[in-house]
Amino acid sequence: MTTEVLQVIRSDGSVQKKLEPTLSEEMLRKLYRTMVQVRALDEKGMLLQRTGKIGFYVPSGGQEASQVGAVAALDAGDWLFPTYRDPGMALWRGASFREMLAHEFGCAEDRSKGRQMPNHYAFREMKYVSISSPIATQIPQAVGAAMAAKYRKTKEIVLTSMGDGGTSEGDFHCGMNFAGVYKAPIVFYCQNNQWAISVPLSGQTASESISVKAKAYGFPGVTVDGNDVLAVYSAVRQAADRARAGGGPSFVEALTYRMGPHSSSDDPKRYRPAAEEEEWRQKDPIDRFRNYLKKQGIWTEAWEKETWDGVRADLNEATKQVEALGPPTISSMFDDVWSSIPPVLQEQKDSLIEYLKKGELKDLGGAFPL
Amino acid sequence: MTTEVLQVIRSDGSVQKKLEPTLSEEMLRKLYRTMVQVRALDEKGMLLQRTGKIGFYVPSGGQEASQVGAVAALDAGDWLFPTYRDPGMALWRGASFREMLAHEFGCAEDRSKGRQMPNHYAFREMKYVSISSPIATQIPQAVGAAMAAKYRKTKEIVLTSMGDGGTSEGDFHCGMNFAGVYKAPIVFYCQNNQWAISVPLSGQTASESISVKAKAYGFPGVTVDGNDVLAVYSAVRQAADRARAGGGPSFVEALTYRMGPHSSSDDPKRYRPAAEEEEWRQKDPIDRFRNYLKKQGIWTEAWEKETWDGVRADLNEATKQVEALGPPTISSMFDDVWSSIPPVLQEQKDSLIEYLKKGELKDLGGAFPL
Amino acid sequence: MATLTLLQAVNDGLRTEMRRDDRVVCLGEDIGINGGVFRATEGLQKEFGAERVIDTPLAESGIIGTAIGMALYGLKPVPEIQFMDFIYPAFDQIVSELAKFRYRSGGQFPSPVVIRTPYGGGIKGGHYHSQSAEAYFCHTPGIQVVIPSTPHDAKGLLASAIRGEDPVLFMEPKRIYRSIKGEVPEGEYTVPIGKAAIARPGTQVTIVAWGSMTHIALEAAEKAQEEKGVSCEVLDLRSLVPLDKAALLESVKKTGRVVIVCEAPRTGGYAGELSAIIAEEAIDSMEAPIVRVTGFDTPFPYTLEHAYMPNTGRILKAIDTVVNF
Amino acid sequence: MATLTLLQAVNDGLRTEMRRDDRVVCLGEDIGINGGVFRATEGLQKEFGAERVIDTPLAESGIIGTAIGMALYGLKPVPEIQFMDFIYPAFDQIVSELAKFRYRSGGQFPSPVVIRTPYGGGIKGGHYHSQSAEAYFCHTPGIQVVIPSTPHDAKGLLASAIRGEDPVLFMEPKRIYRSIKGEVPEGEYTVPIGKAAIARPGTQVTIVAWGSMTHIALEAAEKAQEEKGVSCEVLDLRSLVPLDKAALLESVKKTGRVVIVCEAPRTGGYAGELSAIIAEEAIDSMEAPIVRVTGFDTPFPYTLEHAYMPNTGRILKAIDTVVNF
Ligand SMILES: Cc1ncc(C[n+]2csc(CCOP(=O)(O)OP(=O)(O)O)c2C)c(N)n1
Ligand SMILES: Cc1ncc(C[n+]2csc(CCOP(=O)(O)OP(=O)(O)O)c2C)c(N)n1
Ligand SMILES: [Mg+2]
Ligand SMILES: [Mg+2]
């Protein structure tokens, strides 16, 4: 059995008319621009890491279409439970480079107050839920939010993102099963980028596809070309409409590829053939979409340059600003464990601050404000 | 979609010839006798609990065919990772009533030394692995044993049993997925008795059947009539043969019904309609098999009586013997945490024994040997 | 005021808070039509419907995971874990997620989930229906650990937990679910989290306890008074985290002698933490070494549970030890 | 003898035991062709094949669950959990199953699994790549908790763990994976589990530590000697369970002053247990209250990790406190 793969834009940019979504030119341009933003942020992130300015970075190059196409198919009020490889979902919803970078630097201005590694964003007002490192934990949480939305009889739905590796965790199973039972308004969205660090898909599961797993929970699953932003958009849109109309959960698998290393700590040469990377380079999601925009008469050389130059200028400006920001205060370490600080923790805080005030700041490098 | 249900013995005892396994008369008699043993043990167990002689009991009435048919389809050297509702698997392999009851009473002679609640058997030499209360934990363990058998290139295979509720736990997913990836020689065996305490199947999963879940892991799944001992036998046998031949895992779902309460602590009247129980009573697995044996000319009134009388006599004799056995020594509480007792625990043991020797035994009811 | 069992007080507490605030939802295995295997949620589904009193599939990680999502959304979920022994499949969701959501998001995403679970030995539940796992959670910053020992506190502390903004592990001593009765005010009231109670005033020895051990400690204190004329103060911690250190140290400084009772295995149990705190901060007042009366470093046995669990005899012996030091 | 890093010693230890006994198999995420994300299993799959050095799907409960099954069957599985922060999905398999199998089956089904996992802070790993979760497992009867601090001990303790008959949690201090080097004998040898080591002899203060904290303690001890002339003994516990209580009490009775260093959150950490034991059993010898130098009761922060973790400055302050009491 082979799984059918939904595609809208063929590699030459021509289109399967029947499946093509009707999107405004503005929307198409925003899709492209956001994909460019993701790629530019990626380059910057890896550079900052390589030059020692930030400690870690998770690139998502190659997955621009699958991130951006999915979020674009939702309403602004829908909830996102993303992974560390979904910066595009935040950028689409209006996160600024400054906000993203303040997080990579872990500085005082970081929304998460420097408590998590880079790429673990959180944006409350965008309903972009705080990302966790433990894989797949967001999946049942997303189902809970969807159940809550249903209980409140709102029209909000939820999308949760995951990797191919993430489908192996017990929490994937729990979340999927609960959603099926409660007909929760949710889209399960898997970016199957073929690898979980060094483990290829064949080492992850023996199922004929990832989308077929939805059968185990009684709702539909489809597989789409994840490097085709319009295919992703269409599939997620359909799933979202279904959820919003009370039809319950759906599963969407997007076939894509992580072009870079798993993270700045990883070296993919150890485990995967260069030829495979090269093969996927030919399927670059930005190139593909550019071909489409060309065929639509939207794309021009000048607009391409303007887009990239604009994005890069924003990014460089943001980098400069963020480099000048300071780290969080040491006192802030004790905030947000609870809604208010209990006496035992207050004592710990007081004793650390008192100790540091007694001139022991050198132990901590000196540069950190109390 | 409705799932096909494999059946060999129709309710009147007539047979779907094509599917009928060829079993010796001796084997058929042993199947029947073991099913009778299970039912008799059940009656005794509930009685002992109701009269306060044991603290707890888990009946498995209604599921005699599904327990016994499955274990009978295996080789004696195959491993079992069962649940608390599988006494029939132990009885088939030769466990005596005395051994079973010594466990229900939690006395010194109990193989588990009185450490677990009733129905949590363990028989090393039968490869009947120690049963756990936490649901579904045995599933990945069973897969590990199967992987080990494969590594050792033996012909042993593994069967793990679970309830319908058990399929919802993360460990079900982990075990199934690992088995698919490693083509482990294992049979996943689900006794779908329609209820997980008070939760009906529809509240457990939205999938069209339980056996369809195997698709998510890339191996076959079938559904059989679990009150038809020959259908169970055939399906498990086929799955076992496949595993033994290197074909990897299979999933077998047996549709059955728990006729009694979930346990001696449960009252099913609170949550399920009497009519449903009545409907299933008509499908009694022992009656069904008796009809078959009649048609085969094996069954006689006299043999029926002899079987029941023999089983009941054994059981009464065993009960008498076990009632006379004493509890484990208090010292034994400190054994088997580790292969040998470490100093810190030795101190704890010494201090308790010393305290009890100082005449404080009354605190502990007095009746317990040190 | 009605006289209720601890179990009825929990039920009353849930009902009262659900009537008060439609954000409160319950979920768990068998909590609906069956009213929970102990009947703590009896009648709630009937009153509030199946969308607010939700029977779940058999998956604790799913229960806590979805509860977290509901809390992030703005509800006040109160999941039940049927026995505390079965909380471990949800350990990752509790320790990595529930306890850390507010912190890791810089305060953007609080997740106020109240996990209710019956815990502890003394009901002949054996290996897997008897554990007292509070120590794991006390060592997990970000989750409060609350354990009532009376019907009055059960309802009042549960109300505080549900109205609060922080995750709470609410452990219910199932051994005394039905055996301990007491006056419980009708309608709404709260008992603050983070305040210990003096269950019995005394002057010579402080016995620290929580949950069902409070009652064993009280029995021992009675006997010590009657049989030996020793006056014991019994401090019922009520919340282990946040700890009422002030009350603890005050009692200890008064008596100078301490017995800590904890039914969990000894090594790494919360009694050790209390002992360490007292040794560090009140050593000057101590007239004798602290004695811990605890479970043993073995899994929980079935037949021998009475030998495993702290009882009045062992507490009396500990009282002797600290008094005659 | 070769000079190896701690990481190389682990790798050497695994290879040596795998050569010695074909029952030994390794499994975990990315341990095969990739050699583990830290390279602890580098080259093993090449030497022993993919059936003995098994890359697994991404599911810790599956890893530990299958490892238990292998052990029941008669193998000696050595699963790796990629970071200790990710051990929690397997918590149920470890706590309910691995630790209890022998006991609950009356000794019929031992399950000698050795779980290796890198733990601890100091590598800028932030919230979820820095935790020291030993306390949870120390409170779980049935599993040994072993933590080496030198290459020599890493290999020797790992050999003992693998040859032993009990489940072991083998925690590897990743902060010093590469920074600590030392002489490691070639071929087979063992270091016994359950014996502490005196990492530095001294007379006035006992500093108790384990894992990477041993080296911070040693630095502090050096400085205390140099700067203040205070002689500190550093006791490296090496195994937390079973605890070498004799060695602990011997040192404490000699010095009368104790500092315990533990990088985990303070409340309920293993330092508290040690403090409790010392207070109970050696109070007569104590010249000053015990001081614990620990992480704080917050989740692990990223940017501020240096402020969170115990450092030489805080240990020196603690030494001052116990000396000047
Ligand atoms: C519970 C857990 N186990 C292990 C890890 C270590 N880890 C981080 S990412 C990763 C692979 C994830 O693969 P996949 O889900 O396919 O997502 P991708 O990185 O390919 O986007 C692993 C094993 C983790 N973060 N959490
Ligand atoms: C992890 C866990 N959660 C909850 C329970 C409590 N419990 C015991 S049996 C049971 C229902 C099991 O249903 P199923 O798997 O269908 O098996 P059955 O009892 O019907 O044979 C529950 C919820 C448990 N034992 N373990
Ligand atoms: Mg992937
Ligand atoms: Mg069932």
Short mmCIF file of N, CA and C and ligand atoms in Angstrom, two decimals, chain A residues 63 84-85 133-135 163-166 169 193 195-197 258 262, chain D residues 29-30 58 60 82 86 89, ligand 1:
data_model
loop_
_atom_site.label_atom_id
_atom_site.label_comp_id
_atom_site.label_asym_id
_atom_site.label_seq_id
_atom_site.Cartn_x
_atom_site.Cartn_y
_atom_site.Cartn_z
N GLN A 63 11.62 23.47 6.18
CA GLN A 63 10.26 23.28 6.67
C GLN A 63 9.46 24.58 6.69
N TYR A 84 9.51 23.21 18.91
CA TYR A 84 10.67 24.10 18.77
C TYR A 84 11.03 24.36 17.32
N ARG A 85 10.37 23.67 16.37
CA ARG A 85 10.71 23.90 14.97
C ARG A 85 9.59 24.67 14.25
N SER A 133 10.61 21.25 25.90
CA SER A 133 11.57 20.34 25.27
C SER A 133 11.05 18.90 25.26
N PRO A 134 10.50 18.41 26.36
CA PRO A 134 10.02 17.03 26.33
C PRO A 134 9.06 16.83 25.16
N ILE A 135 9.37 15.85 24.36
CA ILE A 135 8.66 15.64 23.10
C ILE A 135 7.23 15.15 23.36
N GLY A 163 6.64 16.36 15.53
CA GLY A 163 7.53 15.76 14.54
C GLY A 163 7.17 14.29 14.34
N ASP A 164 7.80 13.67 13.36
CA ASP A 164 7.59 12.24 13.14
C ASP A 164 8.00 11.46 14.38
N GLY A 165 9.12 11.84 15.00
CA GLY A 165 9.56 11.17 16.22
C GLY A 165 8.53 11.29 17.33
N GLY A 166 7.91 12.45 17.39
CA GLY A 166 6.93 12.71 18.44
C GLY A 166 5.76 11.74 18.42
N GLU A 169 5.78 8.74 21.11
CA GLU A 169 5.60 8.89 22.55
C GLU A 169 4.19 8.48 22.99
N ASN A 193 9.58 15.14 8.91
CA ASN A 193 10.80 15.56 8.21
C ASN A 193 11.79 14.41 8.06
N TRP A 195 13.38 12.41 9.82
CA TRP A 195 14.40 12.08 10.82
C TRP A 195 14.00 12.57 12.19
N ALA A 196 14.35 11.80 13.20
CA ALA A 196 14.29 12.26 14.59
C ALA A 196 15.73 12.18 15.08
N ILE A 197 16.41 13.31 15.08
CA ILE A 197 17.87 13.34 15.19
C ILE A 197 18.40 12.30 14.21
N ARG A 258 14.16 18.19 7.11
CA ARG A 258 15.00 19.14 7.84
C ARG A 258 16.31 19.23 7.09
N HIS A 262 19.97 18.68 13.29
CA HIS A 262 18.88 18.67 14.25
C HIS A 262 18.91 19.94 15.11
N GLU D 29 17.77 6.13 22.34
CA GLU D 29 17.60 7.03 21.20
C GLU D 29 18.96 7.50 20.69
N ASP D 30 19.22 7.30 19.44
CA ASP D 30 20.43 7.82 18.78
C ASP D 30 21.73 7.19 19.28
N LEU D 58 11.31 7.04 19.58
CA LEU D 58 11.36 8.10 20.59
C LEU D 58 10.30 7.88 21.67
N GLU D 60 10.50 6.85 25.86
CA GLU D 60 11.27 6.38 27.01
C GLU D 60 10.59 5.24 27.74
N GLN D 82 18.39 9.74 27.05
CA GLN D 82 19.27 10.73 26.41
C GLN D 82 19.68 11.88 27.34
N PHE D 86 14.44 13.69 30.52
CA PHE D 86 13.46 12.97 29.70
C PHE D 86 13.17 11.58 30.23
N PRO D 89 8.74 10.16 31.22
CA PRO D 89 7.75 9.29 30.57
C PRO D 89 7.94 7.82 30.96
C1 LIG E 1 10.86 13.02 25.94
C2 LIG E 1 12.05 13.41 25.14
N1 LIG E 1 12.92 12.46 24.76
C3 LIG E 1 14.02 12.78 24.06
C4 LIG E 1 14.28 14.06 23.70
C5 LIG E 1 15.55 14.41 22.92
N2 LIG E 1 15.18 14.84 21.57
C6 LIG E 1 15.01 16.13 21.26
S1 LIG E 1 14.43 16.34 19.71
C7 LIG E 1 14.45 14.68 19.42
C8 LIG E 1 14.00 14.18 18.09
C9 LIG E 1 12.65 14.69 17.69
O1 LIG E 1 12.29 14.21 16.44
P1 LIG E 1 10.95 14.65 15.74
O2 LIG E 1 9.81 14.48 16.66
O3 LIG E 1 10.88 13.94 14.45
O4 LIG E 1 11.09 16.22 15.50
P2 LIG E 1 12.20 16.97 14.64
O5 LIG E 1 13.30 17.30 15.57
O6 LIG E 1 12.61 16.08 13.53
O7 LIG E 1 11.50 18.20 14.16
C10 LIG E 1 14.90 13.99 20.52
C11 LIG E 1 15.08 12.54 20.59
C12 LIG E 1 13.36 15.03 24.12
N3 LIG E 1 13.51 16.32 23.82
N4 LIG E 1 12.26 14.67 24.82
#
